[in-house]
């Protein structure tokens, strides 16, 4: 699964059971005894922050980052409102998680922009400047990466302290330390993070990642990706963090997603520098990365696979290399539905509207080209040349499919479609 495309899993029955776990990292108010009514929140007067307030918050967060890097828990917790026990417990978990990760750097940038403060129970004026967390994990990032936060500060005893700390949604959001307790294992250019009490330990998952990564890298060695050297990789099999967009929403939400994190700082060109790649698990999919090698291999194929190709090529190749021996492995889609479906290769714009079928068509098309028309090496040459055939001005790489097929294979798109459905017809019935 890459960005917003859909992996064909069924999540509806798992979502409700997961919501409580997803909320574990938030500083919500403690449960009240049955029948009790919550006390009214204190009245927080409107407040107009001054430049000195922004500077004070910046100093506070610099103290917080320094304490985290030095392993100073008391100094770290001194930056939060001790009157909120739930908040303190949340921050203790975050501090412990940061100690388990090989943090190369950690800093906060306070922007001269004010957000709407979140309501807190404790009294004092509230202030919510825009805060960006800039962090680099050794082996997982080649440069620091910036992550938005959602912090509200409350003034208590004449100083600002953190009064509420929530996860901030973003299209590229990779903070595995923010949430529940984690376990960590480090390898060559890879960090694996799992739930502390999850179904698979971090060391065990690292072994599986290392084995699968070696195999996928070797298979895709001829692919041009624009990357120089090893791609730093974070494999996040936790309930923490936020993936791009709405990737995990709905009954057909992705089992996992692969995306890239931009390096922090001003760009020197129109092309961003990448800090590293992230493979993020969907907690509602029962930790598929931690338990399912096919999902793991599929996502690793996105890290090392071709970049300038249409979605059907990208997803079909990932399914092929995942070890999936039939379309929509392990799912309840029927062969007859595929045979009755409109016979066409989905373009980039509509890909994912019918996730299970789009995956099947993509897998079938790639399998037919590789198995019946020259093998994997020839297919990867086809991938490397694909960008040459995209029509000028088109944003849909699929528009170049016809020209690319003729140039590399001497085939038409109709022959590709016919071959794809012949591959479906050859599948076992059942």
XYZ file of C-alpha atoms in Angstrom:
430
model
C 0.000 0.000 0.000
C 1.485 3.324 -1.003
C -0.112 6.572 0.143
C -3.892 6.539 -0.406
C -4.325 3.269 -2.293
C -6.358 0.593 -0.552
C -5.252 -2.829 0.628
C -8.232 -5.206 0.432
C -8.839 -6.039 4.070
C -11.999 -5.916 6.131
C -11.721 -3.560 9.074
C -15.298 -2.749 10.083
C -15.507 -5.318 12.861
C -12.131 -4.280 14.244
C -12.583 -0.529 14.450
C -14.716 -0.332 17.569
C -12.401 -2.566 19.560
C -9.433 -0.453 18.536
C -10.741 2.999 19.421
C -9.989 2.597 23.109
C -6.413 1.614 22.341
C -5.912 4.482 19.922
C -6.951 6.929 22.617
C -4.436 5.591 25.121
C -1.807 8.162 24.197
C -4.066 11.219 24.627
C -4.202 13.323 27.756
C -7.903 12.865 28.331
C -9.555 13.402 31.685
C -9.709 10.416 34.051
C -12.942 8.463 34.218
C -15.401 9.633 36.851
C -17.134 7.305 39.337
C -20.441 5.987 38.039
C -23.177 8.545 38.552
C -20.779 11.404 39.236
C -21.016 14.586 37.220
C -17.892 16.326 35.926
C -16.873 19.515 37.670
C -17.271 22.587 35.514
C -14.131 23.661 33.692
C -12.508 26.805 35.022
C -13.136 30.011 33.139
C -10.074 30.857 31.047
C -9.979 34.570 30.277
C -9.119 35.661 26.744
C -5.434 36.291 26.395
C -3.370 38.260 23.878
C 0.146 36.772 23.838
C 3.190 39.012 23.675
C 6.585 38.356 22.058
C 7.842 37.497 25.542
C 5.276 34.675 25.759
C 6.515 33.096 22.531
C 10.090 33.372 23.807
C 9.152 31.830 27.168
C 7.478 28.847 25.486
C 10.493 28.400 23.218
C 12.776 28.337 26.276
C 10.472 25.826 27.992
C 10.511 23.475 25.002
C 14.274 23.797 24.609
C 14.515 22.639 28.240
C 12.161 19.754 27.386
C 14.219 18.618 24.378
C 17.508 18.847 26.279
C 16.047 16.818 29.156
C 14.810 14.124 26.763
C 18.212 13.790 25.104
C 20.019 13.684 28.478
C 17.616 11.147 30.017
C 16.488 13.655 32.644
C 12.899 12.621 33.450
C 12.443 15.227 36.211
C 13.546 17.987 33.862
C 11.231 16.684 31.138
C 8.209 16.518 33.448
C 8.981 19.978 34.836
C 7.699 21.331 31.509
C 4.147 20.005 32.044
C 1.299 20.943 34.402
C 1.719 18.590 37.363
C -1.854 19.265 38.489
C -3.159 16.996 35.682
C -2.215 13.427 36.638
C -3.442 11.998 33.346
C -1.198 14.419 31.470
C 1.769 13.523 33.686
C 1.261 9.811 33.005
C 1.049 10.470 29.272
C 4.270 12.476 29.343
C 6.071 9.817 31.397
C 5.256 7.292 28.679
C 6.468 9.662 25.956
C 9.716 10.254 27.871
C 10.291 6.509 28.329
C 9.601 5.891 24.624
C 12.120 8.568 23.641
C 14.740 6.842 25.809
C 14.183 3.564 23.971
C 14.724 5.167 20.571
C 18.220 6.092 19.334
C 17.404 9.804 19.123
C 20.165 11.638 17.283
C 18.536 15.033 17.793
C 15.356 16.600 19.158
C 14.260 20.240 19.105
C 11.125 22.372 19.002
C 10.394 25.401 16.842
C 7.791 27.872 18.105
C 6.211 29.802 15.262
C 4.859 33.313 15.592
C 1.353 32.010 14.915
C -1.385 31.354 17.434
C -3.799 28.423 17.235
C -7.031 28.035 19.177
C -6.137 26.726 22.662
C -7.539 23.384 23.741
C -9.655 23.489 26.910
C -7.896 22.297 30.067
C -9.346 21.691 33.535
C -6.777 23.637 35.507
C -7.039 27.376 35.870
C -4.742 29.976 34.298
C -4.660 31.741 30.952
C -4.188 29.572 27.857
C -1.836 29.980 24.904
C -1.428 27.768 21.828
C 1.365 28.853 19.504
C 2.179 26.690 16.505
C 4.892 24.242 17.606
C 6.877 21.987 15.288
C 8.883 19.088 16.684
C 12.097 18.439 14.744
C 13.664 15.049 15.399
C 16.150 12.636 13.898
C 16.261 8.941 14.767
C 19.639 7.327 14.154
C 19.473 4.653 11.394
C 15.901 5.715 10.463
C 16.554 9.281 9.224
C 19.389 10.719 7.166
C 18.365 14.205 8.334
C 15.991 15.679 10.931
C 12.288 15.539 10.065
C 9.656 18.062 11.130
C 6.379 17.018 12.745
C 3.493 19.300 13.747
C 2.259 19.132 17.318
C -0.954 20.173 19.029
C 0.076 21.688 22.367
C -1.800 24.037 24.652
C 0.111 25.904 27.347
C -1.323 27.163 30.616
C 0.293 29.817 32.823
C 0.750 28.497 36.330
C 2.791 30.022 39.189
C 3.980 32.767 36.869
C 5.311 30.466 34.092
C 4.038 28.654 31.047
C 3.751 24.857 31.191
C 2.217 22.297 28.839
C -1.438 21.860 29.759
C -2.537 19.548 26.946
C -0.585 17.529 24.362
C -2.473 15.870 21.533
C -1.535 14.148 18.285
C -1.722 16.521 15.337
C -2.999 15.092 12.028
C -0.736 15.572 9.055
C -0.140 13.974 5.692
C 3.346 12.887 6.742
C 3.443 12.245 10.433
C 5.968 9.905 12.022
C 6.217 10.118 15.817
C 6.246 6.517 17.083
C 7.113 7.792 20.567
C 3.832 9.691 20.915
C 1.241 7.318 22.371
C 1.445 4.001 24.170
C 4.564 2.137 25.397
C 6.876 0.834 22.690
C 9.700 -1.649 22.151
C 12.558 -0.857 19.752
C 15.151 -2.775 17.747
C 17.848 -1.214 15.538
C 19.542 -2.621 12.453
C 21.517 -1.340 9.490
C 19.615 1.721 8.248
C 16.423 0.469 9.881
C 14.577 0.992 13.145
C 11.695 -1.295 14.096
C 9.150 -0.125 16.662
C 6.444 -2.396 18.075
C 3.888 -2.276 20.835
C 5.658 -3.113 24.103
C 3.135 -5.907 24.711
C 2.298 -6.559 21.054
C 1.965 -9.886 19.217
C 5.569 -9.772 17.948
C 8.672 -8.507 19.714
C 10.787 -5.769 18.143
C 13.868 -8.013 17.783
C 11.851 -10.761 16.100
C 10.232 -8.308 13.687
C 13.641 -6.785 12.903
C 14.917 -10.227 11.875
C 11.947 -10.659 9.544
C 12.343 -7.145 8.137
C 16.069 -7.714 7.498
C 15.463 -11.008 5.679
C 12.596 -9.661 3.575
C 14.423 -6.414 2.801
C 17.475 -8.272 1.500
C 15.306 -10.398 -0.811
C 13.256 -7.451 -2.090
C 16.338 -5.258 -2.620
C 18.010 -8.017 -4.646
C 14.908 -8.578 -6.753
C 14.532 -4.852 -7.460
C 18.233 -3.993 -7.796
C 17.862 -2.885 -11.464
C 15.124 -0.374 -10.611
C 15.897 3.330 -10.917
C 14.408 5.121 -7.884
C 16.380 8.377 -7.732
C 17.799 7.360 -4.328
C 21.546 7.263 -3.653
C 22.748 4.702 -1.132
C 20.641 2.818 1.385
C 17.195 4.214 2.164
C 16.836 4.822 5.927
C 13.720 3.023 7.087
C 11.366 3.228 10.057
C 9.033 0.241 10.455
C 6.312 1.381 12.843
C 4.090 -1.486 13.978
C 2.397 0.464 16.776
C -0.875 2.210 17.489
C 1.007 5.507 17.670
C 1.265 8.201 15.033
C -0.843 9.267 12.092
C -0.488 8.027 8.486
C -0.982 10.162 5.371
C -4.485 11.434 4.655
C -7.378 9.019 5.164
C -5.330 5.905 4.411
C -6.738 3.783 7.234
C -10.354 4.952 7.116
C -13.325 2.827 6.086
C -13.948 -0.888 5.736
C -11.387 -1.124 2.917
C -8.714 0.813 4.829
C -5.115 -0.160 4.230
C -3.437 -2.896 6.265
C -0.267 -0.806 6.170
C 1.124 2.159 4.267
C 4.515 3.234 2.929
C 5.419 6.897 2.630
C 8.404 9.220 2.697
C 9.221 11.927 5.222
C 10.773 15.172 4.001
C 13.883 16.510 5.693
C 13.333 19.628 7.796
C 14.657 23.014 6.725
C 14.373 25.190 3.625
C 14.507 23.516 0.254
C 17.455 24.265 -1.996
C 15.456 23.192 -5.048
C 11.917 22.222 -6.015
C 12.736 18.627 -5.095
C 12.586 17.978 -1.330
C 15.354 16.083 0.413
C 13.958 12.901 1.949
C 14.795 12.119 5.561
C 13.748 8.497 5.106
C 10.955 6.048 4.401
C 8.261 4.918 6.830
C 6.245 1.706 6.780
C 3.302 2.287 9.111
C 1.008 -0.410 10.430
C -2.755 -0.008 10.717
C -3.654 -0.855 14.326
C -7.206 -1.719 13.274
C -5.749 -4.432 11.031
C -4.442 -6.335 14.067
C -0.786 -5.404 13.581
C -0.466 -6.946 10.127
C 3.181 -5.871 9.778
C 4.032 -7.724 12.958
C 2.231 -10.922 11.982
C 1.968 -11.165 8.176
C 5.072 -11.508 5.987
C 3.044 -10.880 2.819
C 2.026 -7.427 4.033
C 5.620 -6.720 5.068
C 7.032 -7.758 1.672
C 4.347 -5.756 -0.148
C 5.305 -2.574 1.713
C 9.050 -3.137 1.305
C 8.432 -3.434 -2.437
C 7.170 0.147 -2.342
C 10.354 1.324 -0.618
C 12.635 -0.216 -3.256
C 10.303 -0.330 -6.250
C 9.958 1.997 -9.252
C 8.837 5.580 -8.683
C 7.736 6.960 -12.064
C 5.110 4.383 -13.021
C 1.302 4.201 -12.845
C -0.398 2.814 -9.762
C -1.327 -0.467 -11.449
C 2.358 -1.172 -12.050
C 3.403 -0.136 -8.554
C 0.729 -2.070 -6.671
C 0.752 -5.054 -9.008
C 4.509 -5.476 -8.622
C 4.222 -5.207 -4.827
C 1.590 -7.963 -4.829
C 3.698 -10.110 -7.141
C 6.792 -9.789 -4.916
C 4.792 -10.268 -1.723
C 4.516 -13.968 -2.491
C 0.815 -13.775 -3.251
C 0.080 -16.753 -5.512
C -3.457 -15.742 -6.409
C -5.337 -12.487 -6.716
C -6.490 -10.913 -3.438
C -4.755 -13.453 -1.230
C -6.713 -14.508 1.830
C -9.683 -12.297 1.035
C -13.293 -13.095 0.212
C -13.472 -11.720 -3.340
C -14.633 -14.389 -5.783
C -13.082 -15.354 -9.097
C -16.465 -14.970 -10.803
C -16.684 -11.315 -9.782
C -13.375 -10.603 -11.476
C -14.358 -12.431 -14.628
C -17.580 -10.401 -14.830
C -15.886 -7.072 -14.100
C -15.314 -4.408 -16.771
C -12.178 -5.419 -18.655
C -9.855 -2.444 -18.328
C -6.694 -1.476 -16.475
C -7.589 1.189 -13.865
C -5.996 4.597 -14.330
C -4.345 6.532 -11.525
C -7.333 8.809 -10.976
C -9.844 6.031 -10.340
C -7.464 3.483 -8.805
C -8.681 2.550 -5.343
C -12.373 3.291 -5.916
C -12.874 -0.479 -5.815
C -9.771 -1.445 -3.853
C -9.977 -5.264 -3.887
C -10.737 -5.455 -7.607
C -8.142 -2.816 -8.514
C -5.493 -4.782 -6.613
C -6.525 -7.960 -8.386
C -6.423 -6.384 -11.862
C -3.041 -4.802 -11.153
C -1.666 -8.069 -9.797
C -3.015 -10.016 -12.751
C -1.599 -7.569 -15.314
C 1.873 -7.532 -13.771
C 1.884 -11.313 -13.285
C 0.944 -11.903 -16.916
C 3.667 -9.555 -18.179
C 6.345 -11.140 -15.977
C 5.341 -14.794 -16.258
C 4.340 -14.864 -19.927
C 6.391 -12.079 -21.525
C 10.031 -12.190 -20.576
C 10.420 -12.356 -16.804
C 11.115 -9.866 -14.033
C 14.252 -8.332 -15.560
C 12.395 -7.268 -18.710
C 9.492 -5.951 -16.631
C 11.840 -3.769 -14.581
C 13.332 -2.359 -17.792
C 9.754 -1.525 -18.806
C 9.334 0.276 -15.446
C 12.550 2.251 -15.828
C 11.496 3.549 -19.250
C 7.858 4.237 -18.411
C 8.284 7.941 -17.624
C 9.527 8.503 -21.197
C 6.070 7.648 -22.515
C 3.830 9.750 -20.286
C 2.097 12.401 -22.429
C 3.306 15.932 -21.847
C 1.111 17.767 -19.350
C -0.626 14.616 -18.105
C -0.616 13.893 -14.375
C -1.739 10.282 -14.898
C 1.150 7.944 -15.679
C -1.383 5.394 -16.911
C -1.899 7.602 -19.956
C 1.489 6.372 -21.150
C 0.634 2.679 -20.825
C -0.064 2.097 -24.526
C 3.196 3.658 -25.749
C 5.239 1.994 -23.004
C 3.836 -1.451 -23.829
C 4.567 -1.031 -27.531
C 8.116 0.204 -26.874
C 9.102 -2.488 -24.361
C 6.952 -5.481 -25.293
C 5.503 -4.851 -28.742
C 2.054 -5.269 -27.147
C -1.117 -3.208 -27.198
C -3.112 -2.296 -24.132
C -5.917 -4.555 -25.387
C -3.491 -7.479 -25.453
C -2.510 -6.643 -21.869
C -6.163 -6.627 -20.822
C -6.851 -9.911 -22.619
C -3.788 -11.473 -21.013
C -4.812 -10.241 -17.567
C -8.251 -11.825 -17.789
C -6.749 -15.012 -19.225
C -4.629 -15.089 -16.049
C -7.825 -14.749 -13.982
C -9.505 -17.540 -15.939
C -6.568 -19.836 -15.194
C -7.009 -19.337 -11.441
C -8.577 -22.208 -9.511
C -12.328 -21.915 -9.127
C -13.794 -21.744 -5.653
